[in-house]
Structures are given as C-alpha cells and as structure tokens.
Coordinates of C-alpha atoms in Angstrom, one line a residue:
Chain K
X1 CA 95.8 103.5 113.2
X2 CA 98.9 103.4 111.0
X3 CA 99.3 100.8 108.4
X4 CA 101.7 98.9 110.6
X5 CA 99.4 99.0 113.6
X6 CA 96.5 97.7 111.4
X7 CA 98.7 94.9 110.1
X8 CA 100.0 93.9 113.5
X9 CA 96.5 93.9 115.0
X10 CA 95.3 91.6 112.2
X11 CA 98.3 89.3 112.5
X12 CA 97.8 89.1 116.3
X13 CA 94.1 88.3 115.7
X14 CA 95.1 85.4 113.3
X15 CA 97.6 84.2 115.9
X16 CA 94.9 84.2 118.6
X17 CA 92.6 82.2 116.3
X18 CA 95.4 79.7 115.9
X19 CA 95.7 79.2 119.7
X20 CA 91.9 78.7 120.1
X21 CA 91.5 76.3 117.2
X22 CA 94.8 74.6 118.3
X23 CA 93.5 74.0 121.8
X24 CA 90.2 72.8 120.3
X25 CA 92.0 70.2 118.1
X26 CA 94.1 69.0 121.0
X27 CA 91.1 67.5 122.6
X28 CA 91.1 64.4 120.3
X29 CA 94.1 62.1 119.9
X30 CA 93.8 62.1 116.1
X31 CA 94.1 65.8 115.7
X32 CA 96.1 66.7 118.8
X33 CA 99.5 67.0 117.1
X34 CA 98.0 69.2 114.3
X35 CA 96.5 71.4 117.0
X36 CA 99.8 71.9 118.7
X37 CA 101.4 72.6 115.3
X38 CA 98.7 75.2 114.6
X39 CA 99.3 76.9 117.9
X40 CA 103.0 76.9 117.1
X41 CA 102.3 78.6 113.8
X42 CA 100.3 81.2 115.7
X43 CA 103.2 81.8 118.0
X44 CA 105.6 82.2 115.0
X45 CA 103.3 84.8 113.4
X46 CA 103.1 86.8 116.6
X47 CA 106.9 86.7 117.0
X48 CA 107.6 87.7 113.4
X49 CA 105.1 90.6 113.8
X50 CA 106.7 91.9 117.0
X51 CA 110.2 91.7 115.4
X52 CA 108.9 93.9 112.4
X53 CA 107.2 96.2 114.8
X54 CA 110.3 96.9 116.9
X55 CA 112.5 97.2 113.9
X56 CA 110.2 99.8 112.3
X57 CA 109.6 101.5 115.6
X58 CA 113.4 102.1 115.7
X59 CA 113.4 102.7 119.5
X60 CA 115.4 99.7 120.5
X61 CA 119.2 100.4 120.9
X62 CA 122.2 98.2 120.4
X63 CA 122.4 97.1 124.0
X64 CA 118.7 96.3 123.9
X65 CA 119.3 94.1 120.9
X66 CA 122.2 92.3 122.5
X67 CA 120.2 91.7 125.7
X68 CA 117.2 90.4 123.7
X69 CA 119.1 88.2 121.2
X70 CA 121.3 86.8 123.9
X71 CA 118.4 85.9 126.1
X72 CA 116.4 84.4 123.3
X73 CA 119.3 82.4 121.9
X74 CA 120.3 80.9 125.3
X75 CA 116.6 80.3 126.2
X76 CA 115.7 78.6 122.9
X77 CA 118.8 76.4 123.0
X78 CA 118.1 75.4 126.6
X79 CA 114.4 74.8 126.0
X80 CA 114.8 72.8 122.8
X81 CA 117.7 70.7 124.1
X82 CA 115.8 70.0 127.4
X83 CA 112.6 69.2 125.5
X84 CA 114.3 66.8 123.1
X85 CA 116.6 65.1 125.6
X86 CA 114.2 64.7 128.5
X87 CA 113.2 61.2 129.4
X88 CA 109.4 60.7 129.1
X89 CA 109.4 59.8 132.8
X90 CA 110.7 63.3 133.7
X91 CA 108.2 65.3 131.7
X92 CA 106.1 66.4 134.6
X93 CA 108.9 68.3 136.3
X94 CA 110.0 69.8 133.0
X95 CA 106.5 71.1 132.3
X96 CA 106.5 72.6 135.8
X97 CA 109.9 74.2 135.1
X98 CA 108.7 75.7 131.8
X99 CA 105.7 77.0 133.6
X100 CA 107.9 78.6 136.3
X101 CA 109.9 80.6 133.7
X102 CA 106.7 81.7 132.0
X103 CA 105.5 83.1 135.2
X104 CA 108.9 84.6 135.8
X105 CA 108.8 86.4 132.4
X106 CA 105.4 87.8 133.1
X107 CA 106.5 89.1 136.5
X108 CA 109.6 90.6 134.8
X109 CA 107.3 92.6 132.5
X110 CA 105.4 94.0 135.5
X111 CA 108.6 94.9 137.3
X112 CA 109.9 96.6 134.2
X113 CA 106.8 98.7 133.7
X114 CA 106.6 99.7 137.4
X115 CA 110.3 100.7 137.4
X116 CA 109.6 102.8 134.3
X117 CA 106.8 104.6 136.1
X118 CA 109.0 105.0 139.2
X119 CA 111.7 106.5 137.0
X120 CA 109.2 109.0 135.6
X121 CA 109.4 107.7 132.1
X122 CA 105.7 106.9 132.0
X123 CA 102.8 107.7 134.2
X124 CA 99.8 105.5 133.6
X125 CA 98.2 105.1 136.9
X126 CA 95.1 103.3 135.6
X127 CA 97.5 100.5 134.5
X128 CA 98.9 100.0 138.0
X129 CA 96.3 97.4 138.9
X130 CA 97.3 95.0 136.1
X131 CA 100.9 95.6 137.1
X132 CA 100.3 94.6 140.6
X133 CA 98.3 91.5 139.6
X134 CA 101.0 90.6 137.1
X135 CA 103.8 90.8 139.7
X136 CA 101.7 88.9 142.4
X137 CA 100.6 86.1 140.2
X138 CA 103.8 85.8 138.1
X139 CA 106.0 85.8 141.3
X140 CA 103.8 83.2 143.0
X141 CA 103.8 80.8 140.0
X142 CA 107.5 81.3 139.6
X143 CA 108.5 80.1 143.0
X144 CA 105.6 77.7 143.4
X145 CA 106.3 75.9 140.1
X146 CA 110.0 75.7 140.9
X147 CA 109.1 73.9 144.2
X148 CA 106.6 71.7 142.4
X149 CA 109.3 70.8 139.8
X150 CA 111.7 70.1 142.6
X151 CA 109.2 67.9 144.4
X152 CA 108.4 65.9 141.2
X153 CA 112.1 65.5 140.5
X154 CA 112.9 64.5 144.0
X155 CA 115.2 67.4 144.8
X156 CA 112.7 68.6 147.3
X157 CA 111.1 65.9 149.6
X158 CA 107.7 64.9 148.2
X159 CA 106.1 64.7 151.6
X160 CA 104.2 67.7 152.9
X161 CA 106.7 70.1 154.5
X162 CA 105.2 72.0 157.4
X163 CA 106.7 73.8 160.3
X164 CA 105.3 75.3 163.4
X165 CA 103.6 78.6 162.5
X166 CA 103.5 77.9 158.8
X167 CA 99.9 79.0 158.8
X168 CA 100.9 82.3 160.5
X169 CA 103.6 82.8 157.8
X170 CA 101.0 82.2 155.1
X171 CA 98.8 84.8 156.7
X172 CA 101.7 87.2 156.9
X173 CA 102.6 86.7 153.3
X174 CA 99.1 87.4 152.2
X175 CA 98.9 90.6 154.3
X176 CA 102.3 91.6 152.9
X177 CA 101.0 91.2 149.4
X178 CA 97.9 93.3 150.1
X179 CA 99.9 96.0 151.8
X180 CA 102.4 95.9 148.9
X181 CA 99.6 96.1 146.4
X182 CA 98.0 99.2 148.0
X183 CA 101.4 100.8 148.5
X184 CA 102.3 100.2 144.8
X185 CA 99.0 101.6 143.5
X186 CA 98.9 104.5 146.0
X187 CA 102.6 105.6 145.7
X188 CA 103.8 104.4 142.3
X189 CA 107.2 106.0 142.7
X190 CA 108.4 103.7 145.4
X191 CA 110.9 100.9 144.8
X192 CA 110.4 99.4 148.2
X193 CA 106.7 98.8 147.5
X194 CA 107.8 96.7 144.5
X195 CA 110.4 94.9 146.5
X196 CA 107.9 94.1 149.2
X197 CA 105.3 92.9 146.7
X198 CA 107.8 90.7 144.8
X199 CA 109.3 89.1 147.9
X200 CA 105.8 88.5 149.4
X201 CA 104.6 86.9 146.1
X202 CA 107.7 84.6 145.9
X203 CA 107.4 83.6 149.6
X204 CA 103.7 83.0 149.1
X205 CA 104.4 80.7 146.1
X206 CA 106.9 78.8 148.3
X207 CA 104.6 78.5 151.3
X208 CA 101.7 77.5 149.1
X209 CA 103.5 74.6 147.4
X210 CA 105.8 73.2 150.2
X211 CA 103.0 71.7 152.4
X212 CA 101.3 70.0 149.5
X213 CA 102.0 66.3 149.2
X214 CA 103.6 64.8 146.1
X215 CA 100.4 62.9 145.2
X216 CA 98.5 66.2 144.7
X217 CA 101.4 67.8 142.7
X218 CA 99.9 67.3 139.2
X219 CA 96.8 69.2 140.1
X220 CA 99.0 72.0 141.6
X221 CA 101.2 72.1 138.5
X222 CA 98.1 72.5 136.4
X223 CA 96.6 75.2 138.7
X224 CA 99.9 77.1 138.5
X225 CA 99.8 76.7 134.8
X226 CA 96.4 78.4 134.7
X227 CA 97.8 81.1 137.1
X228 CA 100.7 81.8 134.7
X229 CA 98.1 82.2 131.9
X230 CA 96.5 85.0 134.0
X231 CA 99.8 86.6 134.8
X232 CA 100.6 86.7 131.0
X233 CA 97.2 88.2 130.3
X234 CA 97.8 91.0 132.9
X235 CA 101.3 91.5 131.4
X236 CA 99.3 92.1 128.2
X237 CA 97.3 94.8 129.9
X238 CA 100.6 96.3 131.1
X239 CA 102.2 96.6 127.7
X240 CA 98.8 97.0 125.9
X241 CA 99.2 94.0 123.7
X242 CA 96.0 92.0 122.8
X243 CA 97.7 88.8 121.8
X244 CA 99.1 88.4 125.3
X245 CA 95.7 89.1 126.8
X246 CA 93.8 86.6 124.6
X247 CA 96.4 83.8 124.9
X248 CA 96.8 84.4 128.6
X249 CA 93.1 84.4 129.3
X250 CA 92.6 81.3 127.2
X251 CA 95.3 79.4 129.1
X252 CA 93.9 80.8 132.4
X253 CA 90.4 79.5 131.9
X254 CA 91.2 76.3 129.9
X255 CA 93.9 75.5 132.5
X256 CA 91.3 76.0 135.3
X257 CA 88.9 73.5 133.6
X258 CA 91.8 71.1 133.1
X259 CA 92.8 71.4 136.8
X260 CA 89.2 70.7 137.9
X261 CA 89.1 67.6 135.6
X262 CA 92.4 66.4 137.0
X263 CA 91.2 66.9 140.6
X264 CA 88.0 65.1 139.7
X265 CA 90.0 62.2 138.4
X266 CA 91.5 62.0 141.9
X267 CA 88.2 62.7 143.6
X268 CA 89.7 65.7 145.4
X269 CA 88.5 69.2 145.2
X270 CA 91.1 71.9 144.3
X271 CA 90.1 73.8 147.5
X272 CA 90.6 70.7 149.5
X273 CA 94.1 70.2 148.1
X274 CA 95.1 73.7 148.8
X275 CA 93.4 73.9 152.1
X276 CA 94.8 70.6 153.1
X277 CA 98.2 72.1 152.4
X278 CA 97.5 75.2 154.3
X279 CA 96.1 73.2 157.2
X280 CA 99.5 71.7 157.7
X281 CA 98.9 68.2 156.3
X282 CA 98.0 66.8 159.7
X283 CA 95.9 64.1 158.1
X284 CA 99.0 62.3 157.0
X285 CA 100.5 61.8 160.4
X286 CA 99.6 58.6 162.2
X287 CA 98.4 57.0 159.0
X288 CA 101.1 54.3 159.0
X289 CA 99.5 52.6 162.0
X290 CA 98.5 49.4 160.4
X291 CA 101.7 48.2 158.6
X292 CA 100.9 44.9 156.9
X293 CA 102.6 42.1 158.8
X294 CA 102.0 38.8 156.9
X295 CA 103.4 39.6 153.6
X296 CA 104.1 36.7 151.3
X297 CA 107.2 36.9 149.1
X298 CA 107.5 35.2 145.8
X299 CA 110.1 34.5 143.1
X300 CA 110.4 35.3 139.4
X301 CA 110.0 31.6 138.7
X302 CA 106.7 31.4 140.5
X303 CA 105.4 34.5 138.8
X304 CA 106.4 33.1 135.4
X305 CA 104.5 29.9 136.2
X306 CA 101.4 31.9 137.2
X307 CA 101.5 34.0 134.1
X308 CA 102.1 31.1 131.7
X309 CA 99.0 29.3 132.9
X310 CA 96.7 32.3 133.1
X311 CA 94.0 33.2 130.6
X312 CA 93.5 36.8 131.5
X313 CA 96.4 39.0 132.8
X314 CA 96.0 42.6 133.8
X315 CA 99.1 44.7 134.1
X316 CA 98.8 47.6 136.5
X317 CA 101.7 50.1 135.8
X318 CA 102.6 52.8 138.2
X319 CA 105.3 55.3 138.9
X320 CA 107.8 52.6 139.8
X321 CA 107.6 51.3 136.3
X322 CA 108.3 54.8 134.9
X323 CA 111.1 55.5 137.3
X324 CA 112.8 52.2 136.5
X325 CA 112.4 52.9 132.7
X326 CA 110.9 49.4 132.5
X327 CA 108.3 50.2 129.8
X328 CA 110.2 48.2 127.2
X329 CA 110.4 45.2 129.4
X330 CA 106.7 45.3 130.2
X331 CA 105.8 45.6 126.5
X332 CA 108.1 42.6 125.8
X333 CA 106.4 40.5 128.5
X334 CA 102.9 41.5 127.3
X335 CA 103.9 40.5 123.7
X336 CA 105.3 37.2 124.8
X337 CA 102.0 36.4 126.6
X338 CA 99.8 37.7 123.8
X339 CA 101.7 35.6 121.3
X340 CA 100.8 32.5 123.3
X341 CA 97.1 33.3 123.3
X342 CA 96.9 34.9 126.7
X343 CA 94.7 38.0 127.1
X344 CA 96.8 40.9 128.3
X345 CA 95.5 44.3 129.2
X346 CA 96.8 47.3 131.0
X347 CA 94.8 49.0 133.7
X348 CA 95.7 52.6 133.6
X349 CA 94.7 54.9 136.5
X350 CA 94.1 58.4 135.4
X351 CA 96.9 59.7 137.6
X352 CA 99.3 56.8 137.2
X353 CA 102.9 58.0 136.7
X354 CA 102.1 61.2 138.7
X355 CA 100.3 63.1 136.0
X356 CA 97.0 62.3 134.3
X357 CA 97.7 60.6 131.1
X358 CA 101.4 60.3 131.7
X359 CA 101.3 56.5 131.7
X360 CA 99.5 56.4 128.3
X361 CA 102.3 58.5 126.9
X362 CA 105.0 56.1 128.3
X363 CA 103.3 53.0 127.0
X364 CA 102.5 54.5 123.6
X365 CA 106.2 55.3 123.4
X366 CA 107.0 51.5 123.4
X367 CA 104.2 50.7 120.9
X368 CA 101.7 49.2 123.3
X369 CA 98.5 48.8 121.2
X370 CA 95.7 51.3 122.2
X371 CA 93.1 48.6 122.6
X372 CA 95.1 47.0 125.4
X373 CA 95.2 50.3 127.5
X374 CA 92.1 50.2 129.6
X375 CA 91.0 53.3 131.5
X376 CA 90.0 53.0 135.1
X377 CA 86.2 52.3 134.7
X378 CA 86.7 49.7 132.0
X379 CA 89.6 48.0 133.9
X380 CA 87.6 47.8 137.1
X381 CA 84.8 45.9 135.3
X382 CA 87.5 43.4 134.2
X383 CA 89.3 42.6 137.4
X384 CA 86.8 40.0 138.6
X385 CA 87.7 37.8 135.5
X386 CA 91.4 38.5 135.8
X387 CA 93.5 35.5 136.8
X388 CA 96.7 37.4 137.5
X389 CA 97.1 41.1 138.2
X390 CA 100.7 42.2 137.8
X391 CA 101.1 45.4 139.7
X392 CA 104.4 47.1 138.7
X393 CA 105.6 49.9 140.9
X394 CA 102.0 51.1 141.6
X395 CA 100.9 51.7 145.1
X396 CA 98.4 54.4 146.1
X397 CA 96.2 53.9 143.0
X398 CA 95.6 50.3 144.1
X399 CA 95.2 51.0 147.8
X400 CA 91.8 49.7 149.1
X401 CA 92.2 52.2 152.1
X402 CA 90.8 54.7 149.7
X403 CA 87.4 53.1 150.2
X404 CA 87.6 53.8 153.9
X405 CA 87.3 57.2 155.5
X406 CA 89.7 59.1 157.6
X407 CA 93.0 58.8 155.7
X408 CA 95.1 60.7 153.2
X409 CA 93.6 59.0 150.1
X410 CA 90.0 58.5 151.3
X411 CA 87.6 58.8 148.4
X412 CA 90.2 58.7 145.7
X413 CA 89.0 56.4 142.9
X414 CA 91.3 53.3 142.7
X415 CA 91.8 50.3 140.6
X416 CA 90.1 47.3 142.2
X417 CA 93.1 45.1 141.9
X418 CA 92.1 43.3 145.1
X419 CA 89.2 41.8 143.2
X420 CA 91.3 39.7 140.9
X421 CA 92.0 36.0 141.6
X422 CA 95.7 36.5 142.1
X423 CA 97.9 39.5 142.6
X424 CA 101.6 39.9 142.1
X425 CA 103.2 43.1 143.1
X426 CA 106.6 44.0 141.8
X427 CA 108.1 46.6 144.1
X428 CA 111.5 47.5 145.5
X429 CA 110.5 47.5 149.1
X430 CA 107.5 47.9 151.4
X431 CA 107.9 51.7 151.5
X432 CA 104.6 53.5 151.3
X433 CA 103.8 55.5 148.2
X434 CA 103.4 59.2 147.6
X435 CA 100.5 59.5 149.9
X436 CA 102.7 58.1 152.7
X437 CA 100.3 55.4 153.9
X438 CA 100.5 51.6 154.1
X439 CA 98.7 49.5 151.5
X440 CA 96.7 46.5 152.8
X441 CA 96.6 45.1 149.3
X442 CA 100.2 43.9 149.9
X443 CA 99.2 41.7 152.8
X444 CA 96.0 40.4 151.3
X445 CA 95.5 36.6 150.9
X446 CA 95.7 36.5 147.1
X447 CA 98.7 38.8 147.0
X448 CA 102.4 37.9 146.5
X449 CA 105.2 40.4 146.7
X450 CA 108.1 40.2 144.4
X451 CA 110.7 42.6 145.7
X452 CA 112.8 43.9 142.9
X453 CA 113.6 46.8 140.7
X454 CA 110.8 46.9 138.0
X455 CA 113.3 46.5 135.1
X456 CA 115.3 43.7 136.5
X457 CA 112.3 41.9 138.0
X458 CA 110.5 42.0 134.6
X459 CA 113.6 40.6 132.8
X460 CA 113.7 37.7 135.3
X461 CA 110.0 37.1 134.9
X462 CA 110.2 37.1 131.1
X463 CA 113.0 34.5 131.3
X464 CA 111.0 32.4 133.7
X465 CA 107.8 32.7 131.7
X466 CA 109.6 31.5 128.6
X467 CA 110.5 28.3 130.3
X468 CA 106.9 27.5 131.0
X469 CA 105.5 28.5 127.6
X470 CA 106.7 26.3 124.8
X471 CA 109.9 28.1 124.0
Chain F
X1 CA 88.0 104.2 132.3
X2 CA 89.8 104.8 129.0
X3 CA 88.6 103.3 125.8
X4 CA 91.8 101.3 125.5
X5 CA 91.5 99.8 128.9
X6 CA 87.8 99.0 128.3
X7 CA 88.5 97.1 125.0
X8 CA 91.3 95.2 126.7
X9 CA 89.1 94.2 129.5
X10 CA 86.4 93.1 127.1
X11 CA 88.9 91.0 125.2
X12 CA 90.1 89.5 128.4
X13 CA 86.7 88.5 129.7
X14 CA 85.6 87.1 126.3
X15 CA 88.8 85.1 125.9
X16 CA 88.2 83.6 129.4
X17 CA 84.8 82.5 128.2
X18 CA 86.2 81.0 125.0
X19 CA 88.7 79.1 127.1
X20 CA 86.0 77.6 129.3
X21 CA 84.0 76.7 126.2
X22 CA 86.7 75.2 124.1
X23 CA 87.9 73.0 127.0
X24 CA 85.1 70.6 127.6
X25 CA 85.7 67.1 128.8
X26 CA 88.9 65.7 127.5
X27 CA 90.2 62.1 127.9
X28 CA 92.7 61.5 130.7
X29 CA 95.1 60.3 128.0
X30 CA 95.4 63.8 126.6
X31 CA 95.5 65.7 129.9
X32 CA 99.3 65.8 130.2
X33 CA 99.9 66.8 126.6
X34 CA 97.1 69.4 126.9
X35 CA 98.7 70.9 130.0
X36 CA 102.0 71.0 128.2
X37 CA 100.4 72.5 125.2
X38 CA 98.6 75.2 127.2
X39 CA 101.9 75.8 128.9
X40 CA 103.5 76.5 125.5
X41 CA 100.8 78.9 124.6
X42 CA 101.4 81.2 127.5
X43 CA 105.0 81.3 126.1
X44 CA 103.5 84.1 124.0
X45 CA 104.8 86.3 126.8
X46 CA 107.9 86.3 124.6
X47 CA 106.2 89.1 122.7
X48 CA 106.4 91.1 125.9
X49 CA 110.2 90.5 126.1
X50 CA 110.6 92.3 122.7
X51 CA 108.6 95.2 124.0
X52 CA 110.7 95.4 127.2
X53 CA 113.9 95.2 125.2
X54 CA 112.7 98.0 122.8
X55 CA 112.0 100.3 125.7
X56 CA 115.1 99.5 127.8
X57 CA 117.5 102.4 128.2
X58 CA 119.8 101.6 131.2
X59 CA 121.7 98.7 132.5
X60 CA 119.0 97.6 135.0
X61 CA 116.5 97.5 132.2
X62 CA 118.8 95.6 129.9
X63 CA 119.3 93.0 132.5
X64 CA 115.5 92.7 133.0
X65 CA 115.1 92.5 129.2
X66 CA 117.7 89.7 129.0
X67 CA 116.0 87.8 131.9
X68 CA 112.6 88.2 130.4
X69 CA 113.7 87.1 126.9
X70 CA 115.5 84.1 128.4
X71 CA 112.6 83.0 130.6
X72 CA 110.1 83.4 127.8
X73 CA 112.2 81.7 125.2
X74 CA 112.7 78.6 127.5
X75 CA 108.9 78.5 128.0
X76 CA 107.9 78.8 124.4
X77 CA 110.7 76.7 122.7
X78 CA 110.7 74.0 125.4
X79 CA 106.9 73.9 125.6
X80 CA 106.3 73.3 122.0
X81 CA 109.2 70.8 121.7
X82 CA 108.1 68.6 124.5
X83 CA 104.4 68.7 123.6
X84 CA 105.1 67.8 120.0
X85 CA 107.3 64.9 121.2
X86 CA 104.6 63.6 123.5
X87 CA 101.9 63.9 120.8
X88 CA 104.2 62.3 118.2
X89 CA 103.8 59.0 120.2
X90 CA 100.2 58.9 119.4
X91 CA 100.9 59.0 115.7
X92 CA 102.3 55.5 115.3
X93 CA 100.3 53.0 113.3
X94 CA 97.9 51.2 115.7
X95 CA 99.2 47.9 117.1
X96 CA 102.0 47.8 114.5
X97 CA 105.6 47.6 115.5
X98 CA 108.0 50.1 114.1
X99 CA 111.5 48.9 115.0
X100 CA 113.3 51.6 113.1
X101 CA 111.4 54.4 114.9
X102 CA 111.8 52.5 118.2
X103 CA 115.6 52.7 117.9
X104 CA 115.5 56.3 117.1
X105 CA 113.4 57.0 120.1
X106 CA 115.8 55.1 122.3
X107 CA 118.7 57.1 120.9
X108 CA 116.9 60.3 121.7
X109 CA 116.2 59.3 125.2
X110 CA 119.7 58.4 126.3

C-alpha cells in the first residue's frame, strides 16, 4: 500500500464510523440532528479524500473534470434548493426522488464498468456479478422510485394501476432480467446484453410500483431506499471502494428494518403489499358497496359551540390537513381552546400524512407542544373520555372497516375515533381516502360532517369558537 | 476468489449485520427523518462518480460521468438538506413559542 492508499483507507474507515454512529444517534429525538450532522461530516471526509486521490492519480483529463464539476455543481444546486424550498407536506415525494437519483447513479457506475469491459479496457470477470446486481437493483429503484414520487405528488394516479396481463408482463420482465444477467456474465463483450438488462430492470421497477396503492406507498419508498443502499454497495464492489460497500450495506439493512417497522405500523407485511400489487389489486374493486347514506352536515357555528363547551378535545390530523397547509390554523385553534382551560390533544396515527412520523414533523413545525402529540396507543385509551373529536382531513386511519375482514384496510391499526362522544369531520367531500373505500364513521350517529377545505374551515371554526368563549 | 473480493464480501456482510443491529425499534416520530437520513447516506455513491470521471476517456463515458455526478450530487446534497430541516424542527424549546423563528420558517416555505 502506498502512503496515499493507506491514508485514504483510514479516512474511509473514519467516514464509515461516522455513518454508523450517525444512524445510531438518529434513533433519539434529542440527538437526531447531531447524528445527521455527523454522517454529513463523514460524507465530507469521503469526498475530500476522493478528490485528493484523483488529483494525485492524475488520470482524469480536462473533459472528465468538466463533466464531473458540471454534474456536481448542477446537482448540488438543484438538491439544496429543492431541499430548502420544499414544503414540509411535499417531503415524501422529494425523499423518493432523491432515492431514485441515488439508484440511478449506482446503475450508471455499473453501466460504465460494463462498457469498459466491453471496450476491452479492463477484464475482471469475477466482478461481473456485482455489476449485474448493481444494474438490476439500481435500474429497478430508479424507475420504481420515480413512479412512487409521482404517485405521492399526484402526477401519477394514486390508485393501483393494473391492466390485463400485467402479471404476465411482470413474469416477462423477471425472465428478461435473468436472461440479461446470464448473458452479461457469460459474454461480457456484448452491448445488447447490457441494454436488455437495463431496460428489463427499468420496466420491472415500473411494473412493481404502478399496481401498489397510494396507502402503501411509504413502505414501498422505504423498501426502495433499502434497495438503493444495496445497489450502492454493489457499485462499491465494482469500483473496489470500501466506503461505498459499508455505507450501502448499512443503508440496505437499516432500511430493511425501517421498512418492516413501517409495515408493522400499518399491520401489513411487506410481502403482502408487494404481492397485493402483483396480484392486480383485485381486493379494492367492489369495496365501495356500502356508501354512507345518512350523513349529517354541520356548520362552523355549531362546531364552535361544541368545542367551546367541551372539556376534552382530540384533534385527529390527516393528509387533508397537510395538503391544505392548515397546520398553523389547527395550532391556533388548539391554543385558543387551551388558553380557556380546555384539554386539547392530537391523536397521531403512525402513518398520518402518508409517511410514518410525517405528521409529527408538520405539527412540530408550528410549535405544537410535544406533550400534546399522542401516539396511537395512548390516544386510543383517551377517546372514551373525549367530548369532541375533530377529524381534519383524515380518512382511512379512522375507518372502523379496518376491524372487519375482507377489505383493503382490514387489520390496519386505526384510531378509535368512533368511541368518542361526538365527532366532527372536516373534509372537502365524501370522496374515499387513499385506500379507495367508504368510511362508515362519517355516517355514524355521533358524527357530523363539516364540508370545507381544512384551512378555511378551521378559520371559520376559530371565529365561531371565539364568540362562545368569553372573547 | 481473490483476496480483494473476499475482503470486500466480508466487509459487506459485516456492514449488513451492523445495520440490523444499529437499527432497533425507533419511534414513529423519527421514521420519516430516519428514512431521509439513510437516503442521504447512500449518496456516498458520489465517490463513485469521481472514479467514473477519472477513468472516462471518450464522449460516451464523459456523458455517463456527468449523469452519475449529477444524480449522486442531488442525492447527497438534497438528502442532507431536507433531513437537517426536518430534524431542526425538533430542536425548538418545548412548548415555547418562537415567533421570530416562526416567521423565518414561513418565509422559507413560500
């Protein structure tokens, strides 16, 4: 080992330690930000080291520098601007987009290496297996994450998209990937093998994600995140760089655990989610049979009256609140009630706002005190003593249908909103939620519907409540 | 199997195990930031972009190097920025209102 190699190996080791300790620190709210900072330091070390390495190596030519610097500059600007400007409500699709490009970069490395072999520059046959895995996984996560981001952003319909023969297409894509893999390993001089493999992987990512319903999307994004980690690790094998292998494997396994925990929070198994998608999402059809008929509508004035004379109020925020950017209004209403001695808490479903923990982030953003944010189990023990539950733009997570079998959300843990004495639901329309099924809570005896945009509705309710409180 | 491949494989397997171990039960509150943080870490693929650029020697390869650098830079820069922003929200004093900060946040989100 030359001095430079020794130095770079040690630096990469330090940077790997930073990632591991960083992830460890991120498990607690108190140290989470430090953890992320530490992993960022590790990243900076690795980048500085590789810059020194390629400068000393002297192999890179002017055009290589231009391509590298231009790509990095544009990428950094785009990433930082997007990261700074994004509304907190749009974070899930942004994470999915960042994940897609990560997979894309890993796949690009595989493609590059294979083309070098094909061009006769290098011949390292033993490394062709990582190359193949890198291209397959990287390509799949690239297209899959783009579709997931599109679904979360609403550019692609959130409903499961299936077409006749989609199962057959899946099978064909898998066969094409296997054929491509064998071809690439057996005849490493063939461009067409690479093209076949890349196209098959991209198509497979597409087919894998399209039939999965929007409600399951967070789990899929997390799974694809873990996949990208593996793709990056295999890219590390390809270019013989340990820091890629360590960081990629770390994200691969940690991401898998995170995925399992998210799936557990929704009481779904990962296999179930993927198989459901592959199966064609047939379970969703015909689920809208029992549309609630006797829905009672109410006004802001009536809601204000109910709230002003309640002792215990539970706010149940959902995606509608996030989409309408109404977190400031809800915090204002809660403060108004709290200032008048009314107990206010938030019941937060683990997957409220489409991603686990997303709602906590949105509410923390508007200074909602931690002690008012109740996680599902704690909230469920409080509903019986709740006078008014104010459901804002939440649907599936409150749907009592989850307790029955044979529908799209069967078995999903829900908030027992129907156990509270009175329920007010602020919602724009009777449209079903992400899971695409009707919610019997909306037609229950104690429920009143207040049809409005969350932001405007809350403003009206705040005004009405003020009349009844001594203000 | 070469010595090099073997040591890489050993590192890979052991890192997988470390990942499983380090990621025990985490609160739902932190799952989104954690996913985003892990997402930023695999942005280390940016190191690979440098290697590709260093070895590129024709137009096709320069384009690949550019693509790889662009993709990886978006991943790493965006990933850390958005994770830090999310986690920054947990830093506020408990229960206390911070109007000045609030305004700043509003400005940033528009």
